[in-house]
């Protein structure tokens, strides 16, 4: 194989890789980004059962979809494949890590995490990323957004429980600059995006996590990656890195395969690149797996590889059949989890690190909506009410056919068949996340990634989180329901896996330093969730991007010094 040389090769196009690609290309470096998944222009995200069946990632089975599901002994994890990485399926939330949650514990005497950066270090980078992603809070005060019942319900619950509530910053476009927000308006952009497609303002359809077919989400392909391409970066999709190693005299060899849609990975063509700098941004699971798999080529790599893993305290639960008092009786309370973007607001519960009177490990609870098409499935689960109503309609029509009544207008009868629709309109998922204990370790077993994280050390945290979720549901007179996975031996599913290549003060404590460079391997950087020494508490996407922006500063500065 002949190899092509780049100053920097970036593996993965998520919040770390996209930021790196843009910043390094903007500085004048020759950059190549390798993304294992495919591009997703507006309108390409499937909604029908057959399309969703194909929308999973397993090249050995010819599947090149967006969702990559990992299952470990005590945890499930959902990550993404595609140009834009996790931004394709995340719920748009851009929250900064709480200032006092950058803890610095004594790792030799019972501590679990030591953050080498703090809020002051990251605030300038948070600012830059928020501008690039056009972060803005949900416009709840303006119609039609003021009828977003799930946001209002979260606000009411926080007031009743005396908890802190906020509208979170979202990477979603609700309006064109200088005008009031209106759903479904064409977005005016000064530069064409890499898909060369028109985008539209948020239609409040709740489909964010299934991929936004309207381009309303400010996913990374519309900003950082489009800008990187304009700056000359090469973006190669369906290119999956399999191995890499240091080169004699400096730099790195990178071998990858180029997938072909419609064929299995057995037909993938191997290709090769060389680079002065390699940036691993394949995500917590992807980057750690690649380093574990290629560890023999990196004899000086830290023994901390695989450590400090956690799921950022993720927990999914549900509030079902909310009710409110009306004329002295309990009547259905509309929450409409399918209206609006997936997440609009958050309730924050404090942490011992915040100081008295706070105690325990802190967390956030956010409304977690769902696509409108799922409401039909939700209603279909409540057959006890549907079947009698259908039988009633059949009896009415039989009477009409036999001449026993002359009512030819079926509208009211058909409306009655649908029933109160309270199961779907009065229920909402809740997503919790926070400071669980980062005591898990990732390793390889017969070539497969394994995860030792258990809930034991975090039991108190999850107990507080579930109790608060239950209390929120209680303020709505709703039934609190755990997700089915929790009921299978207190298993959790995380969409925010973190750790595995943690930053540390030296090679004994971490894989990378405070600037993302691997100890003993100059020019090897890691920029994704794997460098976290512990949970971010809040949604980690913004912190990952801010750290990548900071790491890029160091690479660019060193390049200037060598010039």
Coordinates of C-alpha atoms in Angstrom, one line a residue:
X1 CA 0.0 0.0 0.0
X2 CA 1.3 3.4 -0.9
X3 CA 0.8 6.0 1.8
X4 CA -0.2 9.6 1.7
X5 CA 1.3 12.1 4.3
X6 CA -0.6 14.7 6.3
X7 CA 0.6 16.9 9.1
X8 CA -2.3 15.7 11.2
X9 CA -4.7 12.7 10.9
X10 CA -7.8 12.8 13.1
X11 CA -9.7 9.6 13.9
X12 CA -13.4 10.4 14.4
X13 CA -15.6 13.3 13.8
X14 CA -17.4 13.8 17.2
X15 CA -17.1 16.8 19.5
X16 CA -13.3 16.3 19.9
X17 CA -12.4 15.4 16.3
X18 CA -14.5 18.1 14.6
X19 CA -13.1 20.9 16.7
X20 CA -9.6 19.6 16.1
X21 CA -10.1 19.3 12.4
X22 CA -11.3 22.9 12.1
X23 CA -8.8 24.5 14.4
X24 CA -5.8 22.7 12.9
X25 CA -6.9 23.2 9.3
X26 CA -7.5 26.9 10.0
X27 CA -4.0 27.2 11.3
X28 CA -2.6 26.1 7.9
X29 CA -2.0 22.4 8.7
X30 CA -2.7 19.7 6.1
X31 CA -5.4 17.7 7.8
X32 CA -7.2 14.5 7.1
X33 CA -10.2 13.3 9.2
X34 CA -11.2 9.7 9.0
X35 CA -14.8 8.8 10.0
X36 CA -16.0 5.2 10.1
X37 CA -19.6 6.2 9.4
X38 CA -21.4 7.9 6.5
X39 CA -22.7 11.4 6.0
X40 CA -26.3 12.2 7.0
X41 CA -27.7 15.2 5.0
X42 CA -31.2 16.4 5.9
X43 CA -33.9 13.9 5.0
X44 CA -31.6 10.8 5.3
X45 CA -32.5 9.7 8.8
X46 CA -34.9 6.7 8.6
X47 CA -38.3 6.6 10.3
X48 CA -39.9 3.4 9.0
X49 CA -39.2 0.0 10.6
X50 CA -37.1 -1.3 7.7
X51 CA -34.9 1.8 7.7
X52 CA -34.4 1.6 11.5
X53 CA -33.5 -2.1 11.2
X54 CA -30.6 -1.0 8.9
X55 CA -29.7 2.0 11.1
X56 CA -27.3 0.0 13.3
X57 CA -23.5 -0.3 13.2
X58 CA -21.9 -3.7 12.5
X59 CA -19.8 -3.8 9.3
X60 CA -19.3 -7.5 9.6
X61 CA -23.0 -7.9 9.0
X62 CA -23.1 -5.2 6.3
X63 CA -24.7 -2.6 8.7
X64 CA -23.4 0.9 8.4
X65 CA -26.0 2.8 10.4
X66 CA -25.9 5.4 13.0
X67 CA -26.4 3.6 16.3
X68 CA -23.7 1.5 17.8
X69 CA -24.9 -0.5 20.9
X70 CA -22.4 -2.0 23.3
X71 CA -23.4 -4.4 26.0
X72 CA -21.2 -5.2 29.0
X73 CA -21.8 -7.2 32.2
X74 CA -23.3 -4.4 34.2
X75 CA -24.0 -1.7 31.7
X76 CA -25.2 -1.0 28.2
X77 CA -23.9 1.9 26.1
X78 CA -25.2 3.7 23.0
X79 CA -22.9 5.7 20.8
X80 CA -23.0 6.9 17.3
X81 CA -21.3 6.4 13.9
X82 CA -21.5 9.0 11.2
X83 CA -20.1 12.3 10.0
X84 CA -20.7 14.4 13.1
X85 CA -20.3 11.6 15.6
X86 CA -22.4 11.8 18.8
X87 CA -23.9 15.2 17.7
X88 CA -26.1 13.2 15.3
X89 CA -28.0 11.5 18.1
X90 CA -27.5 13.7 21.2
X91 CA -30.2 16.0 22.6
X92 CA -28.4 19.2 21.8
X93 CA -27.7 20.3 25.4
X94 CA -24.6 22.5 26.0
X95 CA -24.0 22.8 29.7
X96 CA -20.7 23.8 31.3
X97 CA -19.2 21.5 33.9
X98 CA -20.0 23.1 37.3
X99 CA -17.1 25.1 38.6
X100 CA -16.8 23.2 41.9
X101 CA -17.2 19.8 40.3
X102 CA -13.6 19.9 38.9
X103 CA -12.6 18.0 42.0
X104 CA -9.0 17.2 42.9
X105 CA -9.2 14.1 45.1
X106 CA -6.3 12.3 46.7
X107 CA -6.0 9.3 44.4
X108 CA -3.6 7.5 46.8
X109 CA -6.1 7.6 49.8
X110 CA -9.5 6.7 48.6
X111 CA -10.0 9.4 45.9
X112 CA -11.3 8.6 42.4
X113 CA -10.7 11.6 40.2
X114 CA -8.2 14.5 39.9
X115 CA -9.0 17.2 37.3
X116 CA -5.9 18.9 36.0
X117 CA -8.0 21.7 34.4
X118 CA -10.6 23.9 36.0
X119 CA -13.5 26.1 35.0
X120 CA -11.3 29.2 34.6
X121 CA -9.1 27.2 32.2
X122 CA -12.0 26.2 30.1
X123 CA -14.3 29.2 30.1
X124 CA -12.6 30.9 27.1
X125 CA -13.0 27.7 25.2
X126 CA -16.6 27.2 26.3
X127 CA -17.2 30.7 24.9
X128 CA -15.7 29.8 21.5
X129 CA -17.6 26.5 21.2
X130 CA -20.9 28.0 22.2
X131 CA -20.5 30.7 19.5
X132 CA -19.6 28.2 16.9
X133 CA -22.6 25.9 17.8
X134 CA -25.0 28.9 18.1
X135 CA -26.0 27.9 21.6
X136 CA -29.3 29.4 22.8
X137 CA -31.9 28.6 25.4
X138 CA -35.4 27.3 24.5
X139 CA -37.7 30.3 23.7
X140 CA -40.3 29.2 26.3
X141 CA -41.7 32.7 26.8
X142 CA -42.9 33.0 23.2
X143 CA -45.8 31.3 21.3
X144 CA -46.0 28.6 20.2
X145 CA -43.2 27.5 22.4
X146 CA -45.0 28.6 25.6
X147 CA -47.3 25.6 25.3
X148 CA -44.3 23.2 25.8
X149 CA -46.0 21.5 28.7
X150 CA -43.0 19.3 29.7
X151 CA -40.8 22.4 30.3
X152 CA -43.6 24.0 32.3
X153 CA -44.1 20.8 34.3
X154 CA -40.4 20.6 35.1
X155 CA -40.5 24.3 36.2
X156 CA -43.5 23.6 38.4
X157 CA -41.9 20.6 40.0
X158 CA -38.7 22.5 40.8
X159 CA -40.7 25.2 42.5
X160 CA -42.7 22.7 44.6
X161 CA -39.6 20.8 45.6
X162 CA -37.5 24.0 46.1
X163 CA -34.9 22.9 43.5
X164 CA -32.9 24.8 41.0
X165 CA -34.4 24.8 37.4
X166 CA -33.1 26.3 34.2
X167 CA -33.7 26.4 30.5
X168 CA -30.5 24.9 29.1
X169 CA -28.5 26.1 26.2
X170 CA -29.3 24.1 23.1
X171 CA -27.4 23.7 19.8
X172 CA -30.7 24.2 17.8
X173 CA -31.7 27.0 15.5
X174 CA -35.1 28.3 16.4
X175 CA -35.0 31.5 14.4
X176 CA -32.9 33.5 11.9
X177 CA -30.8 36.3 13.4
X178 CA -32.8 39.4 14.3
X179 CA -36.3 37.9 13.9
X180 CA -38.7 36.1 16.2
X181 CA -38.5 32.3 16.3
X182 CA -40.9 30.5 13.9
X183 CA -41.0 26.7 13.4
X184 CA -40.1 25.5 9.9
X185 CA -38.6 28.6 8.4
X186 CA -35.6 28.2 6.0
X187 CA -32.4 29.0 7.8
X188 CA -30.3 31.8 6.3
X189 CA -26.6 30.8 6.2
X190 CA -23.7 33.0 5.1
X191 CA -21.8 29.9 3.9
X192 CA -23.2 26.7 2.4
X193 CA -22.9 23.6 4.6
X194 CA -20.9 20.6 3.4
X195 CA -24.2 18.8 2.4
X196 CA -25.2 21.9 0.2
X197 CA -28.7 21.5 1.5
X198 CA -31.2 24.0 2.9
X199 CA -31.9 23.7 6.7
X200 CA -35.1 24.7 8.6
X201 CA -35.8 26.1 12.0
X202 CA -36.9 23.6 14.7
X203 CA -40.3 22.1 14.0
X204 CA -40.7 20.9 17.6
X205 CA -41.1 17.3 16.5
X206 CA -39.1 15.6 19.2
X207 CA -37.0 13.7 16.8
X208 CA -33.5 15.0 17.8
X209 CA -32.2 11.7 19.1
X210 CA -33.3 9.9 15.9
X211 CA -31.5 12.4 13.7
X212 CA -32.9 15.7 12.6
X213 CA -34.3 15.5 9.0
X214 CA -34.8 19.2 8.8
X215 CA -31.2 20.3 9.7
X216 CA -32.5 22.3 12.7
X217 CA -30.0 20.7 15.0
X218 CA -26.6 22.5 14.8
X219 CA -24.8 19.2 14.5
X220 CA -21.1 19.3 13.9
X221 CA -21.4 18.7 10.1
X222 CA -23.1 22.1 9.7
X223 CA -20.5 24.1 11.6
X224 CA -17.1 22.7 12.6
X225 CA -16.8 20.1 9.8
X226 CA -18.2 22.4 7.1
X227 CA -15.7 25.1 8.2
X228 CA -12.9 22.6 8.3
X229 CA -13.6 21.5 4.8
X230 CA -13.6 25.2 3.6
X231 CA -10.2 25.5 5.2
X232 CA -8.9 22.6 3.2
X233 CA -9.3 19.6 5.5
X234 CA -10.0 16.3 3.8
X235 CA -13.0 14.5 5.3
X236 CA -13.1 10.8 4.4
X237 CA -16.2 8.9 5.4
X238 CA -16.7 5.1 5.7
X239 CA -13.0 4.9 6.6
X240 CA -12.4 2.9 9.8
X241 CA -9.0 2.9 11.4
X242 CA -7.8 -0.6 12.4
X243 CA -4.2 0.0 13.5
X244 CA -1.6 2.7 14.0
X245 CA 2.0 2.8 15.2
X246 CA 4.9 5.1 15.7
X247 CA 7.3 5.6 12.8
X248 CA 11.1 5.4 13.0
X249 CA 12.3 9.0 13.1
X250 CA 8.9 10.4 14.3
X251 CA 5.3 10.5 13.2
X252 CA 2.9 7.7 12.8
X253 CA 1.6 5.1 10.4
X254 CA -2.2 4.7 10.2
X255 CA -3.9 1.8 8.5
X256 CA -7.6 1.9 7.9
X257 CA -10.2 0.1 5.7
X258 CA -12.6 1.8 3.3
X259 CA -16.1 0.4 3.6
X260 CA -18.6 0.0 0.8
X261 CA -22.3 0.3 1.5
X262 CA -24.2 -2.8 0.7
X263 CA -21.2 -5.1 1.3
X264 CA -19.7 -6.6 4.5
X265 CA -16.4 -5.5 6.0
X266 CA -14.8 -8.5 4.4
X267 CA -14.7 -6.6 1.2
X268 CA -13.3 -3.4 2.7
X269 CA -10.2 -2.1 1.0
X270 CA -7.1 -1.5 3.3
X271 CA -5.4 1.9 2.9
X272 CA -2.6 3.7 4.7
X273 CA -1.6 7.2 5.7
X274 CA 1.3 8.7 7.5
X275 CA 1.2 11.8 9.8
X276 CA 3.3 13.9 12.0
X277 CA 0.4 14.1 14.5
X278 CA -2.4 11.7 15.3
X279 CA -5.5 12.8 17.2
X280 CA -7.7 10.0 18.5
X281 CA -11.3 11.2 18.7
X282 CA -13.1 7.9 18.2
X283 CA -15.1 8.3 21.4
X284 CA -14.5 6.9 24.9
X285 CA -15.1 3.3 23.8
X286 CA -13.6 3.7 20.3
X287 CA -10.3 5.4 21.3
X288 CA -9.7 3.1 24.3
X289 CA -10.4 0.1 22.2
X290 CA -8.0 1.2 19.5
X291 CA -5.2 1.8 22.0
X292 CA -5.8 -1.5 23.8
X293 CA -5.8 -3.3 20.5
X294 CA -2.5 -1.6 19.3
X295 CA -0.8 -1.5 22.7
X296 CA 2.2 -3.5 21.7
X297 CA 3.2 -0.8 19.2
X298 CA 3.2 1.7 22.1
X299 CA 5.5 0.2 24.8
X300 CA 5.7 3.4 26.8
X301 CA 2.0 3.9 27.0
X302 CA 0.7 4.5 30.6
X303 CA -0.6 1.6 32.7
X304 CA -3.6 3.8 33.4
X305 CA -5.0 2.9 30.0
X306 CA -8.6 1.7 30.5
X307 CA -9.1 3.2 33.9
X308 CA -11.4 5.9 35.4
X309 CA -14.4 4.7 33.3
X310 CA -17.9 5.8 34.2
X311 CA -21.2 6.4 32.6
X312 CA -21.6 10.0 33.8
X313 CA -24.3 8.8 36.2
X314 CA -26.8 8.3 33.4
X315 CA -30.2 7.0 34.3
X316 CA -33.4 6.9 32.3
X317 CA -36.9 6.7 34.0
X318 CA -40.5 7.6 33.3
X319 CA -43.3 9.6 34.7
X320 CA -46.5 7.9 33.5
X321 CA -50.1 9.2 33.5
X322 CA -49.7 12.6 35.1
X323 CA -52.8 14.1 36.7
X324 CA -53.9 17.4 38.1
X325 CA -56.7 18.5 40.4
X326 CA -59.8 19.9 38.6
X327 CA -63.1 20.5 40.3
X328 CA -62.0 18.5 43.3
X329 CA -61.1 15.5 41.1
X330 CA -57.9 14.3 39.5
X331 CA -58.0 14.8 35.7
X332 CA -55.3 14.0 33.1
X333 CA -52.4 16.6 33.0
X334 CA -50.9 17.1 29.6
X335 CA -47.1 17.0 29.5
X336 CA -46.6 16.0 25.8
X337 CA -43.1 14.5 25.8
X338 CA -43.2 14.5 22.0
X339 CA -43.6 18.3 21.7
X340 CA -40.5 20.4 21.3
X341 CA -36.8 19.4 21.1
X342 CA -36.0 16.3 23.1
X343 CA -34.6 18.3 26.1
X344 CA -35.6 21.8 27.1
X345 CA -34.7 22.3 30.7
X346 CA -32.9 20.8 33.7
X347 CA -33.3 20.5 37.5
X348 CA -30.0 20.6 39.3
X349 CA -29.4 18.9 42.7
X350 CA -26.2 20.0 44.5
X351 CA -23.1 18.2 45.5
X352 CA -20.9 18.0 48.6
X353 CA -18.2 19.8 46.5
X354 CA -20.6 22.8 46.4
X355 CA -20.1 23.2 50.2
X356 CA -22.7 23.2 53.0
X357 CA -25.5 22.4 53.2
X358 CA -25.1 20.2 50.2
X359 CA -24.0 16.6 50.5
X360 CA -23.6 13.5 48.4
X361 CA -22.9 13.5 44.7
X362 CA -24.7 16.0 42.5
X363 CA -26.8 15.5 39.4
X364 CA -29.1 17.0 36.8
X365 CA -32.5 15.7 35.8
X366 CA -33.8 16.7 32.3
X367 CA -37.0 16.2 30.4
X368 CA -36.3 13.6 27.8
X369 CA -38.8 13.7 25.0
X370 CA -39.4 11.3 22.2
X371 CA -40.5 11.4 18.5
X372 CA -44.2 12.0 17.8
X373 CA -44.5 8.7 15.9
X374 CA -43.8 6.8 19.1
X375 CA -47.0 8.1 20.6
X376 CA -49.0 5.7 18.5
X377 CA -47.0 2.8 19.9
X378 CA -47.5 4.1 23.4
X379 CA -51.3 4.2 23.0
X380 CA -51.3 0.8 21.4
X381 CA -49.9 -0.7 24.6
X382 CA -53.1 0.3 26.4
X383 CA -55.4 -2.3 24.7
X384 CA -57.8 -2.6 27.6
X385 CA -59.3 0.8 26.7
X386 CA -59.0 0.5 22.9
X387 CA -60.8 -2.8 22.3
X388 CA -64.1 -1.8 24.0
X389 CA -64.2 1.4 22.1
X390 CA -63.7 -0.4 18.8
X391 CA -66.4 -2.9 19.7
X392 CA -68.7 0.1 20.5
X393 CA -68.0 1.6 17.1
X394 CA -68.8 -1.7 15.4
X395 CA -72.1 -2.0 17.2
X396 CA -73.0 1.5 16.2
X397 CA -72.3 0.7 12.5
X398 CA -74.2 -2.5 12.7
X399 CA -77.2 -0.6 13.9
X400 CA -76.9 1.8 11.0
X401 CA -76.7 -1.0 8.5
X402 CA -79.8 -2.7 10.0
X403 CA -81.7 0.6 9.8
X404 CA -81.9 1.0 13.6
X405 CA -80.4 4.5 13.4
X406 CA -79.8 7.0 10.6
X407 CA -76.7 8.8 11.9
X408 CA -74.3 8.8 8.9
X409 CA -71.6 11.1 10.5
X410 CA -68.8 9.0 12.0
X411 CA -66.6 11.8 13.2
X412 CA -67.5 11.7 16.9
X413 CA -67.5 7.9 16.9
X414 CA -64.0 7.7 15.4
X415 CA -62.8 10.4 17.8
X416 CA -64.1 8.3 20.7
X417 CA -62.2 5.2 19.4
X418 CA -58.9 7.1 20.0
X419 CA -60.0 7.6 23.6
X420 CA -58.5 10.1 26.0
X421 CA -54.9 9.5 24.6
X422 CA -53.7 10.2 28.2
X423 CA -51.1 7.5 28.2
X424 CA -49.0 9.4 25.5
X425 CA -50.0 13.0 26.3
X426 CA -49.6 12.7 30.0
X427 CA -46.3 10.9 30.2
X428 CA -42.6 11.9 29.8
X429 CA -39.2 10.3 30.1
X430 CA -36.7 11.8 32.6
X431 CA -33.0 11.6 32.0
X432 CA -30.6 11.9 35.0
X433 CA -26.9 12.4 34.9
X434 CA -24.3 13.4 37.4
X435 CA -21.2 12.4 39.5
X436 CA -21.2 8.7 39.7
X437 CA -17.9 7.0 40.8
X438 CA -15.4 6.6 38.0
X439 CA -14.1 3.2 39.2
X440 CA -14.6 1.2 36.0
X441 CA -11.8 -0.3 33.8
X442 CA -11.9 -1.1 30.1
X443 CA -9.9 -4.1 28.9
X444 CA -9.7 -6.6 26.0
X445 CA -10.8 -10.2 26.3
X446 CA -10.3 -12.4 23.2
X447 CA -10.2 -9.2 21.1
X448 CA -13.5 -7.8 22.5
X449 CA -13.9 -4.8 24.7
X450 CA -14.9 -5.5 28.3
X451 CA -16.0 -3.1 31.1
X452 CA -15.6 -3.8 34.8
X453 CA -17.8 -0.9 36.0
X454 CA -20.3 -1.9 38.6
X455 CA -23.0 0.1 40.3
X456 CA -21.9 -0.8 43.9
X457 CA -19.7 2.2 44.6
X458 CA -22.4 4.5 43.1
X459 CA -25.4 3.0 44.8
X460 CA -25.9 6.0 47.1
X461 CA -25.7 8.4 44.1
X462 CA -28.3 6.4 42.1
X463 CA -30.5 6.1 45.2
X464 CA -30.7 9.9 45.6
X465 CA -31.2 10.3 41.8
X466 CA -34.1 7.9 41.7
X467 CA -35.7 9.4 44.8
X468 CA -35.6 12.8 43.3
X469 CA -37.0 11.6 40.0
X470 CA -39.8 9.9 42.0
X471 CA -40.5 13.2 43.9
X472 CA -40.7 15.1 40.6
X473 CA -43.2 12.5 39.2
X474 CA -45.1 12.8 42.5
X475 CA -45.6 16.6 42.0
X476 CA -47.4 15.7 38.8
X477 CA -49.5 12.9 40.4
X478 CA -47.8 10.6 38.0
X479 CA -46.6 7.1 38.4
X480 CA -42.8 6.7 38.6
X481 CA -41.5 3.9 36.5
X482 CA -37.9 2.6 36.1
X483 CA -36.6 1.6 32.7
X484 CA -36.7 -2.2 32.1
X485 CA -32.9 -2.4 32.1
X486 CA -32.7 -1.1 35.7
X487 CA -35.1 -3.8 36.8
X488 CA -32.6 -6.4 35.4
X489 CA -30.2 -6.4 38.4
X490 CA -29.9 -2.6 38.5
X491 CA -28.2 -2.3 35.2
X492 CA -27.8 1.1 33.6
X493 CA -27.6 2.3 30.0
X494 CA -25.3 5.2 29.3
X495 CA -25.2 7.6 26.3
X496 CA -22.3 9.4 27.9
X497 CA -19.4 6.9 28.5
X498 CA -16.3 8.7 29.8
X499 CA -12.8 7.7 30.8
X500 CA -10.4 5.0 29.6
X501 CA -7.6 7.4 28.5
X502 CA -7.7 9.8 31.5
X503 CA -5.6 12.8 31.9
X504 CA -3.2 12.6 34.8
X505 CA -0.3 14.5 36.5
X506 CA 2.2 11.9 35.3
X507 CA 2.3 8.6 33.4
X508 CA 1.4 6.6 36.5
X509 CA -1.8 8.5 37.0
X510 CA -3.0 9.2 33.4
X511 CA -2.6 8.3 29.7
X512 CA -2.4 12.0 28.6
X513 CA -1.3 15.2 30.1
X514 CA -3.4 18.3 30.7
X515 CA -3.1 19.2 27.0
X516 CA -4.3 15.8 25.7
X517 CA -0.8 14.5 24.6
X518 CA 0.0 10.9 25.4
X519 CA 2.9 10.4 27.8
X520 CA 6.1 9.0 26.2
X521 CA 4.6 9.4 22.7
X522 CA 5.0 12.9 21.3
X523 CA 2.5 13.8 18.6
X524 CA -0.1 11.4 19.8
X525 CA -3.1 13.3 21.1
X526 CA -6.5 12.1 22.4
X527 CA -9.5 14.5 22.2
X528 CA -12.8 12.9 23.3
X529 CA -14.6 11.8 26.4
X530 CA -12.0 9.1 27.1
X531 CA -9.6 11.8 28.6
X532 CA -12.0 12.7 31.4
X533 CA -10.6 11.6 34.8
X534 CA -14.2 11.4 36.0
X535 CA -17.8 12.4 35.2
X536 CA -18.6 15.9 34.0
X537 CA -21.9 15.7 35.8
X538 CA -23.7 17.8 33.2
X539 CA -24.0 16.7 29.6
X540 CA -20.4 16.2 28.5
X541 CA -20.5 17.3 24.9
X542 CA -19.6 20.9 25.5
X543 CA -16.7 20.0 27.9
X544 CA -15.3 17.6 25.3
X545 CA -15.4 20.3 22.6
X546 CA -13.9 22.9 25.0
X547 CA -11.0 20.6 25.9
X548 CA -10.3 19.8 22.3
X549 CA -10.2 23.5 21.5
X550 CA -7.7 23.9 24.3
X551 CA -5.6 21.0 23.1
X552 CA -5.6 22.5 19.6
X553 CA -4.1 25.7 21.0
X554 CA -1.1 23.7 22.3
X555 CA -0.6 21.9 18.9
X556 CA -0.8 25.2 17.0
X557 CA 1.5 27.0 19.4
X558 CA 4.1 24.3 19.1
X559 CA 3.9 24.4 15.3
X560 CA 4.5 28.1 15.4
X561 CA 7.5 27.7 17.6
X562 CA 9.1 25.2 15.2
X563 CA 8.5 27.4 12.1

